Amino acid sequence: MTMNRRTLTSAMAAAAVAGLLPASVLAQKKLVLGFAQVGAESEWRTANTESIKSAAKDAGIELKFSDAQQKQENQIKAIRSYIAQKVDVIAFSPVVESGWDTVLREAKAAKIPVVLTDRAVNSKDDTLYVTFMGSDFVEEGRKAGRWLVEKMKDQKGDVNIVELQGTVGSAPAIDRKKGFEEIIKADPKFKIIRSQTGDFTRAKGKEVMEAFLKAEGKKINVLFAHNDDMAIGAIQAIEEAGLKPAKDITIISIDGVKGAFEAMIAGKLNVTVECSPLLGPQLMNAVKDIKAGKTLPKRIVTEEGIFPMEVAAKEFPSRKY
Ligand code: GYE
């Protein structure tokens, strides 16, 4: 007979009943976590996946991992399969905010606790998940806005901004836009003249920036990109159009991945707002706490900073993602 986890567990249970194994051995059976990841769209996401996989290993938690390729239906399928497999805890990073109630109710009915990591859902029923751990995206947008307002404080004329939004309907795209607009609206000289999604990828960031440049050309003073990958794609488009990134067009992005630090060191990106993908250890602690019956706060916020190009070379060696 081949020993899969279930046969092994039932063999152990039989041994315990027969008095051959102490009950404490049974209590130590490996926790199983089902994680439904968004995809592999960005450097941030790669670092996030790596953090989750290595933290699970370190914590001795069995990880079932799936990649939804940025499609909600794939994430829903993965969550349903984790319910069917009766995992101990389900965690996921919801690609978009809405449309989760049905599947979350199914998890609740199966008594499987759910942890949201990185991105939030906009469900009205917050009993459908235990906790949401991740960044404050509105605050990240505000940090980007505050940096720009300070940088342009002596500028007299209009400041024409183009915006590369993240995935339509995703929490980081909605919230980063909101936080940024909240700050820049204090001065009418700041004008968002174009805003479109680049789906958080380099390829789309480049493509959309090309279209912005075609339509607006030298009118563009600032690019606000909702993540570093789109900014890096856009930098290529700007150079191909014969302009100087970070000089002719001021570029602000979010995440703080290594690629952004390299771009800053090369003098092509002005600033990145930090958004940490290293959520793995925190998630594994939460899984253990939930199974130990502890109550977790409904919201666990990641602490983060902001890095302008002037500090990039000094900070680069200590960056972990
Ligand atoms: O900023 C982006 C990624 O949800 C915070 O998703 C995350 C975002 C991150 O693709 O690079």
mmCIF file of N, CA and C in Angstrom, residues 76-182:
data_model
loop_
_atom_site.group_PDB
_atom_site.id
_atom_site.type_symbol
_atom_site.label_atom_id
_atom_site.label_comp_id
_atom_site.label_asym_id
_atom_site.label_seq_id
_atom_site.Cartn_x
_atom_site.Cartn_y
_atom_site.Cartn_z
ATOM 1 N N ILE A 76 -11.135 30.973 -7.860
ATOM 2 C CA ILE A 76 -12.324 30.351 -7.266
ATOM 3 C C ILE A 76 -12.234 28.823 -7.368
ATOM 4 N N LYS A 77 -11.802 28.346 -8.532
ATOM 5 C CA LYS A 77 -11.628 26.893 -8.716
ATOM 6 C C LYS A 77 -10.635 26.327 -7.706
ATOM 7 N N ALA A 78 -9.522 27.031 -7.535
ATOM 8 C CA ALA A 78 -8.487 26.559 -6.600
ATOM 9 C C ALA A 78 -9.041 26.517 -5.176
ATOM 10 N N ILE A 79 -9.782 27.538 -4.792
ATOM 11 C CA ILE A 79 -10.336 27.579 -3.432
ATOM 12 C C ILE A 79 -11.308 26.413 -3.241
ATOM 13 N N ARG A 80 -12.138 26.169 -4.268
ATOM 14 C CA ARG A 80 -13.080 25.035 -4.175
ATOM 15 C C ARG A 80 -12.332 23.718 -4.043
ATOM 16 N N SER A 81 -11.208 23.598 -4.725
ATOM 17 C CA SER A 81 -10.482 22.322 -4.616
ATOM 18 C C SER A 81 -9.843 22.195 -3.231
ATOM 19 N N TYR A 82 -9.424 23.311 -2.636
ATOM 20 C CA TYR A 82 -8.889 23.239 -1.262
ATOM 21 C C TYR A 82 -9.999 22.855 -0.269
ATOM 22 N N ILE A 83 -11.206 23.344 -0.540
ATOM 23 C CA ILE A 83 -12.336 22.968 0.337
ATOM 24 C C ILE A 83 -12.569 21.457 0.216
ATOM 25 N N ALA A 84 -12.571 20.967 -1.039
ATOM 26 C CA ALA A 84 -12.809 19.533 -1.270
ATOM 27 C C ALA A 84 -11.720 18.694 -0.617
ATOM 28 N N GLN A 85 -10.493 19.217 -0.603
ATOM 29 C CA GLN A 85 -9.376 18.462 -0.002
ATOM 30 C C GLN A 85 -9.326 18.611 1.511
ATOM 31 N N LYS A 86 -10.244 19.407 2.061
ATOM 32 C CA LYS A 86 -10.324 19.614 3.512
ATOM 33 C C LYS A 86 -8.995 20.084 4.112
ATOM 34 N N VAL A 87 -8.388 21.087 3.500
ATOM 35 C CA VAL A 87 -7.157 21.646 4.067
ATOM 36 C C VAL A 87 -7.503 22.300 5.417
ATOM 37 N N ASP A 88 -6.477 22.595 6.211
ATOM 38 C CA ASP A 88 -6.736 23.214 7.523
ATOM 39 C C ASP A 88 -7.087 24.694 7.401
ATOM 40 N N VAL A 89 -6.355 25.388 6.547
ATOM 41 C CA VAL A 89 -6.583 26.832 6.355
ATOM 42 C C VAL A 89 -6.445 27.139 4.863
ATOM 43 N N ILE A 90 -7.262 28.083 4.393
ATOM 44 C CA ILE A 90 -7.121 28.573 3.017
ATOM 45 C C ILE A 90 -6.646 30.016 3.090
ATOM 46 N N ALA A 91 -5.653 30.368 2.279
ATOM 47 C CA ALA A 91 -5.249 31.769 2.172
ATOM 48 C C ALA A 91 -5.237 32.132 0.703
ATOM 49 N N PHE A 92 -5.547 33.383 0.412
ATOM 50 C CA PHE A 92 -5.428 33.823 -0.979
ATOM 51 C C PHE A 92 -5.322 35.327 -1.061
ATOM 52 N N SER A 93 -4.798 35.743 -2.227
ATOM 53 C CA SER A 93 -4.633 37.151 -2.517
ATOM 54 C C SER A 93 -5.615 37.458 -3.640
ATOM 55 N N PRO A 94 -6.774 38.013 -3.312
ATOM 56 C CA PRO A 94 -7.842 38.155 -4.318
ATOM 57 C C PRO A 94 -7.462 39.076 -5.478
ATOM 58 N N VAL A 95 -7.513 38.559 -6.673
ATOM 59 C CA VAL A 95 -7.095 39.343 -7.845
ATOM 60 C C VAL A 95 -7.908 40.629 -7.974
ATOM 61 N N VAL A 96 -9.219 40.542 -7.757
ATOM 62 C CA VAL A 96 -10.064 41.745 -7.737
ATOM 63 C C VAL A 96 -10.805 41.782 -6.406
ATOM 64 N N GLU A 97 -11.461 42.915 -6.106
ATOM 65 C CA GLU A 97 -12.096 43.048 -4.789
ATOM 66 C C GLU A 97 -13.452 42.364 -4.676
ATOM 67 N N SER A 98 -14.211 42.334 -5.793
ATOM 68 C CA SER A 98 -15.601 41.883 -5.645
ATOM 69 C C SER A 98 -15.829 40.467 -6.174
ATOM 70 N N GLY A 99 -16.955 39.894 -5.770
ATOM 71 C CA GLY A 99 -17.373 38.606 -6.337
ATOM 72 C C GLY A 99 -16.902 37.377 -5.572
ATOM 73 N N TRP A 100 -16.609 37.533 -4.280
ATOM 74 C CA TRP A 100 -16.067 36.402 -3.519
ATOM 75 C C TRP A 100 -17.039 35.746 -2.551
ATOM 76 N N ASP A 101 -18.177 36.388 -2.312
ATOM 77 C CA ASP A 101 -19.038 35.927 -1.216
ATOM 78 C C ASP A 101 -19.453 34.460 -1.318
ATOM 79 N N THR A 102 -19.820 34.023 -2.527
ATOM 80 C CA THR A 102 -20.310 32.647 -2.669
ATOM 81 C C THR A 102 -19.252 31.634 -2.245
ATOM 82 N N VAL A 103 -18.064 31.758 -2.795
ATOM 83 C CA VAL A 103 -17.034 30.761 -2.483
ATOM 84 C C VAL A 103 -16.579 30.885 -1.019
ATOM 85 N N LEU A 104 -16.576 32.118 -0.507
ATOM 86 C CA LEU A 104 -16.191 32.273 0.911
ATOM 87 C C LEU A 104 -17.238 31.648 1.838
ATOM 88 N N ARG A 105 -18.490 31.727 1.412
ATOM 89 C CA ARG A 105 -19.545 31.071 2.215
ATOM 90 C C ARG A 105 -19.376 29.553 2.190
ATOM 91 N N GLU A 106 -18.933 29.042 1.051
ATOM 92 C CA GLU A 106 -18.695 27.593 0.963
ATOM 93 C C GLU A 106 -17.577 27.169 1.927
ATOM 94 N N ALA A 107 -16.540 27.976 1.999
ATOM 95 C CA ALA A 107 -15.430 27.667 2.923
ATOM 96 C C ALA A 107 -15.926 27.723 4.363
ATOM 97 N N LYS A 108 -16.738 28.731 4.648
ATOM 98 C CA LYS A 108 -17.261 28.885 6.007
ATOM 99 C C LYS A 108 -18.134 27.695 6.380
ATOM 100 N N ALA A 109 -18.996 27.276 5.428
ATOM 101 C CA ALA A 109 -19.868 26.128 5.693
ATOM 102 C C ALA A 109 -19.047 24.868 5.951
ATOM 103 N N ALA A 110 -17.868 24.780 5.300
ATOM 104 C CA ALA A 110 -16.997 23.612 5.499
ATOM 105 C C ALA A 110 -16.103 23.800 6.729
ATOM 106 N N LYS A 111 -16.301 24.911 7.431
ATOM 107 C CA LYS A 111 -15.523 25.253 8.636
ATOM 108 C C LYS A 111 -14.018 25.344 8.365
ATOM 109 N N ILE A 112 -13.672 25.867 7.212
ATOM 110 C CA ILE A 112 -12.249 26.082 6.911
ATOM 111 C C ILE A 112 -11.963 27.583 7.002
ATOM 112 N N PRO A 113 -11.110 27.973 7.954
ATOM 113 C CA PRO A 113 -10.816 29.400 8.089
ATOM 114 C C PRO A 113 -10.064 29.958 6.876
ATOM 115 N N VAL A 114 -10.365 31.205 6.528
ATOM 116 C CA VAL A 114 -9.746 31.845 5.363
ATOM 117 C C VAL A 114 -8.959 33.083 5.805
ATOM 118 N N VAL A 115 -7.743 33.201 5.292
ATOM 119 C CA VAL A 115 -6.922 34.390 5.541
ATOM 120 C C VAL A 115 -6.723 35.112 4.213
ATOM 121 N N LEU A 116 -6.973 36.422 4.199
ATOM 122 C CA LEU A 116 -6.679 37.214 3.005
ATOM 123 C C LEU A 116 -5.275 37.765 3.149
ATOM 124 N N THR A 117 -4.458 37.605 2.112
ATOM 125 C CA THR A 117 -3.128 38.208 2.180
ATOM 126 C C THR A 117 -2.985 39.174 1.018
ATOM 127 N N ASP A 118 -2.284 40.243 1.255
ATOM 128 C CA ASP A 118 -1.916 41.245 0.253
ATOM 129 C C ASP A 118 -3.103 42.087 -0.227
ATOM 130 N N ARG A 119 -4.113 41.482 -0.859
ATOM 131 C CA ARG A 119 -5.231 42.267 -1.392
ATOM 132 C C ARG A 119 -6.528 41.963 -0.634
ATOM 133 N N ALA A 120 -7.383 42.963 -0.556
ATOM 134 C CA ALA A 120 -8.629 42.833 0.196
ATOM 135 C C ALA A 120 -9.808 42.469 -0.706
ATOM 136 N N VAL A 121 -10.896 42.022 -0.080
ATOM 137 C CA VAL A 121 -12.176 41.860 -0.784
ATOM 138 C C VAL A 121 -13.110 42.963 -0.288
ATOM 139 N N ASN A 122 -14.148 43.275 -1.070
ATOM 140 C CA ASN A 122 -15.056 44.312 -0.588
ATOM 141 C C ASN A 122 -16.372 43.723 -0.064
ATOM 142 N N SER A 123 -16.301 42.508 0.456
ATOM 143 C CA SER A 123 -17.495 41.857 0.991
ATOM 144 C C SER A 123 -18.014 42.600 2.223
ATOM 145 N N LYS A 124 -19.349 42.647 2.351
ATOM 146 C CA LYS A 124 -19.935 43.331 3.516
ATOM 147 C C LYS A 124 -19.859 42.442 4.751
ATOM 148 N N ASP A 125 -19.728 41.147 4.531
ATOM 149 C CA ASP A 125 -19.740 40.197 5.641
ATOM 150 C C ASP A 125 -18.304 39.848 6.047
ATOM 151 N N ASP A 126 -17.824 40.501 7.101
ATOM 152 C CA ASP A 126 -16.413 40.245 7.454
ATOM 153 C C ASP A 126 -16.237 38.992 8.317
ATOM 154 N N THR A 127 -17.322 38.226 8.494
ATOM 155 C CA THR A 127 -17.143 36.930 9.177
ATOM 156 C C THR A 127 -16.686 35.864 8.174
ATOM 157 N N LEU A 128 -16.599 36.259 6.889
ATOM 158 C CA LEU A 128 -16.225 35.273 5.871
ATOM 159 C C LEU A 128 -14.715 35.019 5.826
ATOM 160 N N TYR A 129 -13.953 35.851 6.543
ATOM 161 C CA TYR A 129 -12.511 35.603 6.637
ATOM 162 C C TYR A 129 -12.034 35.966 8.039
ATOM 163 N N VAL A 130 -10.902 35.369 8.428
ATOM 164 C CA VAL A 130 -10.400 35.579 9.785
ATOM 165 C C VAL A 130 -9.669 36.905 9.901
ATOM 166 N N THR A 131 -8.768 37.136 8.952
ATOM 167 C CA THR A 131 -7.981 38.372 9.002
ATOM 168 C C THR A 131 -7.530 38.747 7.604
ATOM 169 N N PHE A 132 -7.177 40.012 7.439
ATOM 170 C CA PHE A 132 -6.593 40.483 6.190
ATOM 171 C C PHE A 132 -5.236 41.080 6.512
ATOM 172 N N MET A 133 -4.168 40.448 6.006
ATOM 173 C CA MET A 133 -2.829 40.972 6.261
ATOM 174 C C MET A 133 -2.226 41.524 4.981
ATOM 175 N N GLY A 134 -1.678 42.717 5.077
ATOM 176 C CA GLY A 134 -1.065 43.318 3.894
ATOM 177 C C GLY A 134 -0.937 44.811 4.063
ATOM 178 N N SER A 135 -0.553 45.468 2.981
ATOM 179 C CA SER A 135 -0.220 46.886 3.023
ATOM 180 C C SER A 135 -1.458 47.768 3.022
ATOM 181 N N ASP A 136 -1.239 49.015 3.420
ATOM 182 C CA ASP A 136 -2.276 50.042 3.316
ATOM 183 C C ASP A 136 -2.055 50.745 1.973
ATOM 184 N N PHE A 137 -2.794 50.310 0.968
ATOM 185 C CA PHE A 137 -2.563 50.824 -0.388
ATOM 186 C C PHE A 137 -2.955 52.290 -0.548
ATOM 187 N N VAL A 138 -3.968 52.730 0.205
ATOM 188 C CA VAL A 138 -4.356 54.148 0.124
ATOM 189 C C VAL A 138 -3.182 55.006 0.605
ATOM 190 N N GLU A 139 -2.572 54.571 1.704
ATOM 191 C CA GLU A 139 -1.427 55.312 2.242
ATOM 192 C C GLU A 139 -0.258 55.307 1.247
ATOM 193 N N GLU A 140 -0.066 54.208 0.543
ATOM 194 C CA GLU A 140 1.001 54.195 -0.479
ATOM 195 C C GLU A 140 0.735 55.248 -1.556
ATOM 196 N N GLY A 141 -0.520 55.352 -1.983
ATOM 197 C CA GLY A 141 -0.884 56.371 -2.979
ATOM 198 C C GLY A 141 -0.642 57.773 -2.430
ATOM 199 N N ARG A 142 -0.965 57.957 -1.148
ATOM 200 C CA ARG A 142 -0.731 59.267 -0.518
ATOM 201 C C ARG A 142 0.756 59.589 -0.482
ATOM 202 N N LYS A 143 1.567 58.592 -0.132
ATOM 203 C CA LYS A 143 3.023 58.833 -0.076
ATOM 204 C C LYS A 143 3.528 59.283 -1.445
ATOM 205 N N ALA A 144 3.045 58.623 -2.494
ATOM 206 C CA ALA A 144 3.446 59.001 -3.857
ATOM 207 C C ALA A 144 3.017 60.443 -4.130
ATOM 208 N N GLY A 145 1.802 60.775 -3.752
ATOM 209 C CA GLY A 145 1.264 62.126 -3.966
ATOM 210 C C GLY A 145 2.054 63.177 -3.186
ATOM 211 N N ARG A 146 2.346 62.881 -1.930
ATOM 212 C CA ARG A 146 3.085 63.850 -1.098
ATOM 213 C C ARG A 146 4.473 64.111 -1.654
ATOM 214 N N TRP A 147 5.102 63.047 -2.138
ATOM 215 C CA TRP A 147 6.443 63.216 -2.724
ATOM 216 C C TRP A 147 6.362 64.156 -3.923
ATOM 217 N N LEU A 148 5.352 63.974 -4.750
ATOM 218 C CA LEU A 148 5.209 64.793 -5.958
ATOM 219 C C LEU A 148 4.918 66.251 -5.610
ATOM 220 N N VAL A 149 4.016 66.464 -4.669
ATOM 221 C CA VAL A 149 3.643 67.829 -4.272
ATOM 222 C C VAL A 149 4.884 68.581 -3.776
ATOM 223 N N GLU A 150 5.694 67.905 -2.971
ATOM 224 C CA GLU A 150 6.919 68.511 -2.450
ATOM 225 C C GLU A 150 7.908 68.803 -3.592
ATOM 226 N N LYS A 151 8.086 67.828 -4.467
ATOM 227 C CA LYS A 151 9.039 67.963 -5.579
ATOM 228 C C LYS A 151 8.659 69.127 -6.500
ATOM 229 N N MET A 152 7.364 69.332 -6.700
ATOM 230 C CA MET A 152 6.899 70.339 -7.661
ATOM 231 C C MET A 152 6.423 71.620 -6.981
ATOM 232 N N LYS A 153 6.818 71.828 -5.749
ATOM 233 C CA LYS A 153 6.223 72.952 -5.006
ATOM 234 C C LYS A 153 6.527 74.326 -5.628
ATOM 235 N N ASP A 154 7.653 74.428 -6.330
ATOM 236 C CA ASP A 154 7.983 75.727 -6.922
ATOM 237 C C ASP A 154 7.538 75.853 -8.380
ATOM 238 N N GLN A 155 6.998 74.787 -8.905
ATOM 239 C CA GLN A 155 6.547 74.777 -10.305
ATOM 240 C C GLN A 155 5.327 75.688 -10.459
ATOM 241 N N LYS A 156 5.389 76.597 -11.438
ATOM 242 C CA LYS A 156 4.285 77.556 -11.582
ATOM 243 C C LYS A 156 3.132 77.023 -12.447
ATOM 244 N N GLY A 157 3.452 76.517 -13.628
ATOM 245 C CA GLY A 157 2.378 76.096 -14.552
ATOM 246 C C GLY A 157 1.762 74.752 -14.189
ATOM 247 N N ASP A 158 0.943 74.233 -15.104
ATOM 248 C CA ASP A 158 0.317 72.921 -14.900
ATOM 249 C C ASP A 158 1.356 71.803 -14.797
ATOM 250 N N VAL A 159 1.038 70.814 -13.982
ATOM 251 C CA VAL A 159 1.847 69.589 -13.927
ATOM 252 C C VAL A 159 0.982 68.488 -14.535
ATOM 253 N N ASN A 160 1.328 68.081 -15.747
ATOM 254 C CA ASN A 160 0.515 67.083 -16.454
ATOM 255 C C ASN A 160 0.981 65.671 -16.117
ATOM 256 N N ILE A 161 0.047 64.925 -15.560
ATOM 257 C CA ILE A 161 0.391 63.581 -15.069
ATOM 258 C C ILE A 161 -0.288 62.515 -15.925
ATOM 259 N N VAL A 162 0.447 61.459 -16.265
ATOM 260 C CA VAL A 162 -0.200 60.266 -16.823
ATOM 261 C C VAL A 162 -0.100 59.166 -15.773
ATOM 262 N N GLU A 163 -1.139 58.352 -15.731
ATOM 263 C CA GLU A 163 -1.205 57.322 -14.682
ATOM 264 C C GLU A 163 -1.333 55.942 -15.314
ATOM 265 N N LEU A 164 -0.471 55.034 -14.877
ATOM 266 C CA LEU A 164 -0.613 53.622 -15.281
ATOM 267 C C LEU A 164 -1.237 52.902 -14.099
ATOM 268 N N GLN A 165 -2.494 52.512 -14.278
ATOM 269 C CA GLN A 165 -3.195 51.839 -13.183
ATOM 270 C C GLN A 165 -2.872 50.345 -13.156
ATOM 271 N N GLY A 166 -3.015 49.764 -11.980
ATOM 272 C CA GLY A 166 -2.883 48.311 -11.851
ATOM 273 C C GLY A 166 -4.115 47.614 -12.412
ATOM 274 N N THR A 167 -4.242 46.333 -12.125
ATOM 275 C CA THR A 167 -5.357 45.519 -12.616
ATOM 276 C C THR A 167 -6.706 46.152 -12.257
ATOM 277 N N VAL A 168 -7.578 46.275 -13.254
ATOM 278 C CA VAL A 168 -8.890 46.891 -13.045
ATOM 279 C C VAL A 168 -9.665 46.125 -11.964
ATOM 280 N N GLY A 169 -10.176 46.856 -10.988
ATOM 281 C CA GLY A 169 -10.986 46.228 -9.941
ATOM 282 C C GLY A 169 -10.180 45.641 -8.797
ATOM 283 N N SER A 170 -8.835 45.726 -8.864
ATOM 284 C CA SER A 170 -8.018 45.180 -7.764
ATOM 285 C C SER A 170 -7.862 46.220 -6.661
ATOM 286 N N ALA A 171 -7.724 45.735 -5.444
ATOM 287 C CA ALA A 171 -7.585 46.642 -4.302
ATOM 288 C C ALA A 171 -6.416 47.616 -4.468
ATOM 289 N N PRO A 172 -5.211 47.142 -4.870
ATOM 290 C CA PRO A 172 -4.119 48.115 -4.968
ATOM 291 C C PRO A 172 -4.362 49.186 -6.032
ATOM 292 N N ALA A 173 -5.010 48.835 -7.141
ATOM 293 C CA ALA A 173 -5.265 49.841 -8.181
ATOM 294 C C ALA A 173 -6.283 50.872 -7.682
ATOM 295 N N ILE A 174 -7.338 50.396 -7.068
ATOM 296 C CA ILE A 174 -8.387 51.304 -6.583
ATOM 297 C C ILE A 174 -7.819 52.222 -5.490
ATOM 298 N N ASP A 175 -7.124 51.622 -4.534
ATOM 299 C CA ASP A 175 -6.680 52.387 -3.367
ATOM 300 C C ASP A 175 -5.502 53.312 -3.660
ATOM 301 N N ARG A 176 -4.567 52.867 -4.488
ATOM 302 C CA ARG A 176 -3.418 53.731 -4.793
ATOM 303 C C ARG A 176 -3.877 54.968 -5.549
ATOM 304 N N LYS A 177 -4.822 54.784 -6.459
ATOM 305 C CA LYS A 177 -5.375 55.923 -7.208
ATOM 306 C C LYS A 177 -6.044 56.898 -6.236
ATOM 307 N N LYS A 178 -6.830 56.332 -5.350
ATOM 308 C CA LYS A 178 -7.579 57.140 -4.381
ATOM 309 C C LYS A 178 -6.630 57.974 -3.496
ATOM 310 N N GLY A 179 -5.615 57.329 -2.937
ATOM 311 C CA GLY A 179 -4.684 58.022 -2.044
ATOM 312 C C GLY A 179 -3.914 59.112 -2.771
ATOM 313 N N PHE A 180 -3.482 58.826 -3.993
ATOM 314 C CA PHE A 180 -2.720 59.787 -4.791
ATOM 315 C C PHE A 180 -3.588 61.001 -5.116
ATOM 316 N N GLU A 181 -4.813 60.743 -5.577
ATOM 317 C CA GLU A 181 -5.705 61.847 -5.952
ATOM 318 C C GLU A 181 -6.074 62.706 -4.752
ATOM 319 N N GLU A 182 -6.247 62.051 -3.619
ATOM 320 C CA GLU A 182 -6.605 62.776 -2.389
ATOM 321 C C GLU A 182 -5.558 63.857 -2.082
#
